[in-house]
PDB file of C-alpha atoms in Angstrom:
ATOM      1  CA  UNK A  26      90.264  73.671 104.213  1.00 44.00           C
ATOM      2  CA  UNK A  27      92.998  76.020 103.070  1.00 59.00           C
ATOM      3  CA  UNK A  28      92.189  79.285 101.314  1.00 65.00           C
ATOM      4  CA  UNK A  29      94.294  81.169  98.785  1.00 71.00           C
ATOM      5  CA  UNK A  30      93.169  84.588  99.955  1.00 75.00           C
ATOM      6  CA  UNK A  31      96.701  86.013 100.139  1.00 77.00           C
ATOM      7  CA  UNK A  32      97.312  85.075  96.476  1.00 78.00           C
ATOM      8  CA  UNK A  33      93.844  86.070  95.227  1.00 81.00           C
ATOM      9  CA  UNK A  34      94.785  89.606  94.003  1.00 83.00           C
ATOM     10  CA  UNK A  35      97.775  88.228  92.062  1.00 86.00           C
ATOM     11  CA  UNK A  36      95.684  85.466  90.496  1.00 85.00           C
ATOM     12  CA  UNK A  37      92.892  87.881  89.625  1.00 87.00           C
ATOM     13  CA  UNK A  38      95.271  90.348  87.991  1.00 89.00           C
ATOM     14  CA  UNK A  39      96.872  87.503  86.006  1.00 89.00           C
ATOM     15  CA  UNK A  40      93.459  86.335  84.763  1.00 89.00           C
ATOM     16  CA  UNK A  41      92.535  89.895  83.735  1.00 90.00           C
ATOM     17  CA  UNK A  42      95.888  90.379  81.952  1.00 91.00           C
ATOM     18  CA  UNK A  43      95.459  87.096  80.071  1.00 90.00           C
ATOM     19  CA  UNK A  44      91.903  88.007  79.030  1.00 91.00           C
ATOM     20  CA  UNK A  45      92.973  91.451  77.795  1.00 92.00           C
ATOM     21  CA  UNK A  46      95.960  89.980  75.928  1.00 92.00           C
ATOM     22  CA  UNK A  47      93.736  87.395  74.210  1.00 89.00           C
ATOM     23  CA  UNK A  48      91.178  90.040  73.222  1.00 90.00           C
ATOM     24  CA  UNK A  49      93.851  92.357  71.815  1.00 90.00           C
ATOM     25  CA  UNK A  50      95.429  89.468  69.907  1.00 90.00           C
ATOM     26  CA  UNK A  51      92.058  88.617  68.344  1.00 88.00           C
ATOM     27  CA  UNK A  52      91.354  92.248  67.404  1.00 87.00           C
ATOM     28  CA  UNK A  53      94.767  92.763  65.799  1.00 89.00           C
ATOM     29  CA  UNK A  54      94.334  89.505  63.863  1.00 87.00           C
ATOM     30  CA  UNK A  55      91.035  90.785  62.440  1.00 84.00           C
ATOM     31  CA  UNK A  56      92.532  94.211  61.664  1.00 89.00           C
ATOM     32  CA  UNK A  57      95.527  92.652  59.894  1.00 90.00           C
ATOM     33  CA  UNK A  58      93.161  90.606  57.730  1.00 87.00           C
ATOM     34  CA  UNK A  59      91.136  93.732  56.833  1.00 87.00           C
ATOM     35  CA  UNK A  60      94.336  95.662  56.071  1.00 90.00           C
ATOM     36  CA  UNK A  61      95.478  92.901  53.708  1.00 90.00           C
ATOM     37  CA  UNK A  62      92.126  92.982  51.922  1.00 91.00           C
ATOM     38  CA  UNK A  63      92.315  96.797  51.518  1.00 90.00           C
ATOM     39  CA  UNK A  64      95.880  96.525  50.225  1.00 92.00           C
ATOM     40  CA  UNK A  65      94.815  93.892  47.717  1.00 91.00           C
ATOM     41  CA  UNK A  66      91.880  96.030  46.595  1.00 92.00           C
ATOM     42  CA  UNK A  67      94.189  99.033  46.180  1.00 89.00           C
ATOM     43  CA  UNK A  68      96.686  97.054  44.137  1.00 92.00           C
ATOM     44  CA  UNK A  69      93.913  95.626  41.930  1.00 94.00           C
ATOM     45  CA  UNK A  70      92.487  99.110  41.451  1.00 91.00           C
ATOM     46  CA  UNK A  71      95.906 100.479  40.519  1.00 91.00           C
ATOM     47  CA  UNK A  72      96.499  97.751  37.939  1.00 93.00           C
ATOM     48  CA  UNK A  73      92.958  98.167  36.632  1.00 93.00           C
ATOM     49  CA  UNK A  74      93.513 101.892  36.204  1.00 91.00           C
ATOM     50  CA  UNK A  75      96.795 101.268  34.409  1.00 92.00           C
ATOM     51  CA  UNK A  76      95.113  98.774  32.059  1.00 94.00           C
ATOM     52  CA  UNK A  77      92.297 101.234  31.377  1.00 92.00           C
ATOM     53  CA  UNK A  78      94.849 103.952  30.633  1.00 92.00           C
ATOM     54  CA  UNK A  79      96.716 101.666  28.243  1.00 93.00           C
ATOM     55  CA  UNK A  80      93.435 100.747  26.534  1.00 93.00           C
ATOM     56  CA  UNK A  81      92.516 104.410  26.132  1.00 92.00           C
ATOM     57  CA  UNK A  82      95.967 105.172  24.709  1.00 92.00           C
ATOM     58  CA  UNK A  83      95.699 102.346  22.183  1.00 92.00           C
ATOM     59  CA  UNK A  84      92.170 103.311  21.089  1.00 93.00           C
ATOM     60  CA  UNK A  85      93.139 106.964  20.668  1.00 91.00           C
ATOM     61  CA  UNK A  86      96.349 105.858  18.942  1.00 91.00           C
ATOM     62  CA  UNK A  87      94.261 104.344  16.139  1.00 93.00           C
ATOM     63  CA  UNK A  88      92.944 107.777  15.175  1.00 92.00           C
ATOM     64  CA  UNK A  89      95.792 110.044  16.323  1.00 91.00           C
ATOM     65  CA  UNK A  90      99.573 109.913  16.606  1.00 92.00           C
ATOM     66  CA  UNK A  91     100.657 108.183  19.835  1.00 90.00           C
ATOM     67  CA  UNK A  92     102.145 111.354  21.326  1.00 90.00           C
ATOM     68  CA  UNK A  93      98.767 113.125  20.904  1.00 92.00           C
ATOM     69  CA  UNK A  94      96.925 110.178  22.438  1.00 91.00           C
ATOM     70  CA  UNK A  95      99.321 110.182  25.403  1.00 91.00           C
ATOM     71  CA  UNK A  96      98.837 113.936  25.811  1.00 92.00           C
ATOM     72  CA  UNK A  97      95.051 113.604  25.796  1.00 92.00           C
ATOM     73  CA  UNK A  98      95.114 110.779  28.359  1.00 90.00           C
ATOM     74  CA  UNK A  99      97.514 112.739  30.570  1.00 91.00           C
ATOM     75  CA  UNK A 100      95.243 115.806  30.477  1.00 92.00           C
ATOM     76  CA  UNK A 101      92.224 113.627  31.339  1.00 91.00           C
ATOM     77  CA  UNK A 102      94.044 112.036  34.295  1.00 90.00           C
ATOM     78  CA  UNK A 103      95.284 115.390  35.587  1.00 91.00           C
ATOM     79  CA  UNK A 104      91.774 116.822  35.254  1.00 91.00           C
ATOM     80  CA  UNK A 105      90.403 113.917  37.279  1.00 88.00           C
ATOM     81  CA  UNK A 106      93.079 114.546  39.928  1.00 88.00           C
ATOM     82  CA  UNK A 107      92.130 118.232  40.146  1.00 89.00           C
ATOM     83  CA  UNK A 108      88.426 117.407  40.460  1.00 88.00           C
ATOM     84  CA  UNK A 109      89.103 114.847  43.183  1.00 84.00           C
ATOM     85  CA  UNK A 110      91.300 117.233  45.161  1.00 87.00           C
ATOM     86  CA  UNK A 111      88.695 120.002  44.914  1.00 88.00           C
ATOM     87  CA  UNK A 112      85.954 117.693  46.111  1.00 86.00           C
ATOM     88  CA  UNK A 113      88.186 116.612  48.999  1.00 83.00           C
ATOM     89  CA  UNK A 114      88.729 120.257  49.968  1.00 84.00           C
ATOM     90  CA  UNK A 115      84.998 120.980  49.761  1.00 80.00           C
ATOM     91  CA  UNK A 116      84.424 118.249  52.356  1.00 73.00           C
ATOM     92  CA  UNK A 117      86.402 120.174  54.955  1.00 71.00           C
ATOM     93  CA  UNK A 118      84.571 122.731  57.101  1.00 59.00           C
ATOM     94  CA  UNK A 119      86.742 125.796  56.385  1.00 56.00           C
ATOM     95  CA  UNK A 120      90.047 126.227  54.594  1.00 51.00           C
ATOM     96  CA  UNK A 121      92.917 127.064  56.963  1.00 55.00           C
ATOM     97  CA  UNK A 122      93.995 130.139  54.954  1.00 56.00           C
ATOM     98  CA  UNK A 123      90.711 131.972  55.596  1.00 58.00           C
ATOM     99  CA  UNK A 124      90.487 133.650  58.999  1.00 55.00           C
ATOM    100  CA  UNK A 125      87.374 135.262  60.395  1.00 58.00           C
ATOM    101  CA  UNK A 126      87.542 139.057  60.635  1.00 56.00           C
ATOM    102  CA  UNK A 127      88.127 140.500  64.108  1.00 53.00           C
ATOM    103  CA  UNK A 128      85.066 141.264  66.187  1.00 60.00           C
ATOM    104  CA  UNK A 129      86.474 144.491  67.606  1.00 64.00           C
ATOM    105  CA  UNK A 130      88.988 146.962  66.213  1.00 66.00           C
ATOM    106  CA  UNK A 131      92.491 146.308  67.486  1.00 68.00           C
ATOM    107  CA  UNK A 132      91.861 142.606  68.191  1.00 67.00           C
ATOM    108  CA  UNK A 133      93.956 140.322  65.969  1.00 68.00           C
ATOM    109  CA  UNK A 134      92.068 137.699  63.956  1.00 67.00           C
ATOM    110  CA  UNK A 135      91.897 134.333  65.646  1.00 68.00           C
ATOM    111  CA  UNK A 136      92.450 135.795  69.132  1.00 69.00           C
ATOM    112  CA  UNK A 137      90.524 134.009  71.897  1.00 70.00           C
ATOM    113  CA  UNK A 138      87.321 135.667  72.990  1.00 68.00           C
ATOM    114  CA  UNK A 139      87.597 136.815  76.586  1.00 69.00           C
ATOM    115  CA  UNK A 140      84.437 138.105  78.265  1.00 71.00           C
ATOM    116  CA  UNK A 141      84.838 141.475  79.979  1.00 72.00           C
ATOM    117  CA  UNK A 142      85.295 141.399  83.734  1.00 73.00           C
ATOM    118  CA  UNK A 143      82.994 143.797  85.594  1.00 75.00           C
ATOM    119  CA  UNK A 144      84.841 146.236  87.844  1.00 75.00           C
ATOM    120  CA  UNK A 145      84.639 145.497  91.551  1.00 69.00           C
ATOM    121  CA  UNK A 146      84.813 148.262  94.127  1.00 64.00           C
ATOM    122  CA  UNK A 147      87.692 147.657  96.549  1.00 58.00           C
ATOM    123  CA  UNK A 148      86.649 146.876 100.083  1.00 57.00           C
ATOM    124  CA  UNK A 149      88.010 149.487 102.471  1.00 57.00           C
ATOM    125  CA  UNK A 150      88.455 146.960 105.282  1.00 58.00           C
ATOM    126  CA  UNK A 151      90.777 144.731 103.256  1.00 57.00           C
ATOM    127  CA  UNK A 152      94.158 145.333 101.689  1.00 58.00           C
ATOM    128  CA  UNK A 153      94.564 145.044  97.905  1.00 59.00           C
ATOM    129  CA  UNK A 154      95.515 141.368  98.328  1.00 62.00           C
ATOM    130  CA  UNK A 155      92.322 140.580 100.225  1.00 59.00           C
ATOM    131  CA  UNK A 156      93.873 140.149 103.652  1.00 60.00           C
ATOM    132  CA  UNK A 157      92.368 142.079 106.591  1.00 61.00           C
ATOM    133  CA  UNK A 158      94.199 145.265 107.491  1.00 58.00           C
ATOM    134  CA  UNK A 159      96.199 145.408 110.712  1.00 59.00           C
ATOM    135  CA  UNK A 160      93.606 147.605 112.367  1.00 56.00           C
ATOM    136  CA  UNK A 161      90.856 145.015 111.853  1.00 51.00           C
ATOM    137  CA  UNK A 162      92.510 142.257 113.882  1.00 49.00           C
TER     138      UNK A 162
END
């Protein structure tokens, strides 16, 4: 009975590579499908918003001149954009333009906190680099 022990590592690595490739292919297929669905939802939302804007313009145009209706709709859309951007900023932890005040005078804001190192008395038997002096050998 012949054994394939010399080729076993190569066969094992090929099986693992094939399994990983198949799994990655399946995951990317699912992610592509989800991305297409999100893109379709975004496009439908964009067209829906445009239709709603046109409807609002036409309704306001019945009571006002069209330029006034367009101005009112533009102000409403810009107001919605400002509110959305402010709510997005509120979701962040801290704005980047605000920096905490320094803890100690003379320390710039945002400097890393370094704990103080206690002074250590030099050992008389050792040189400043920590090696024994010539007389100790």
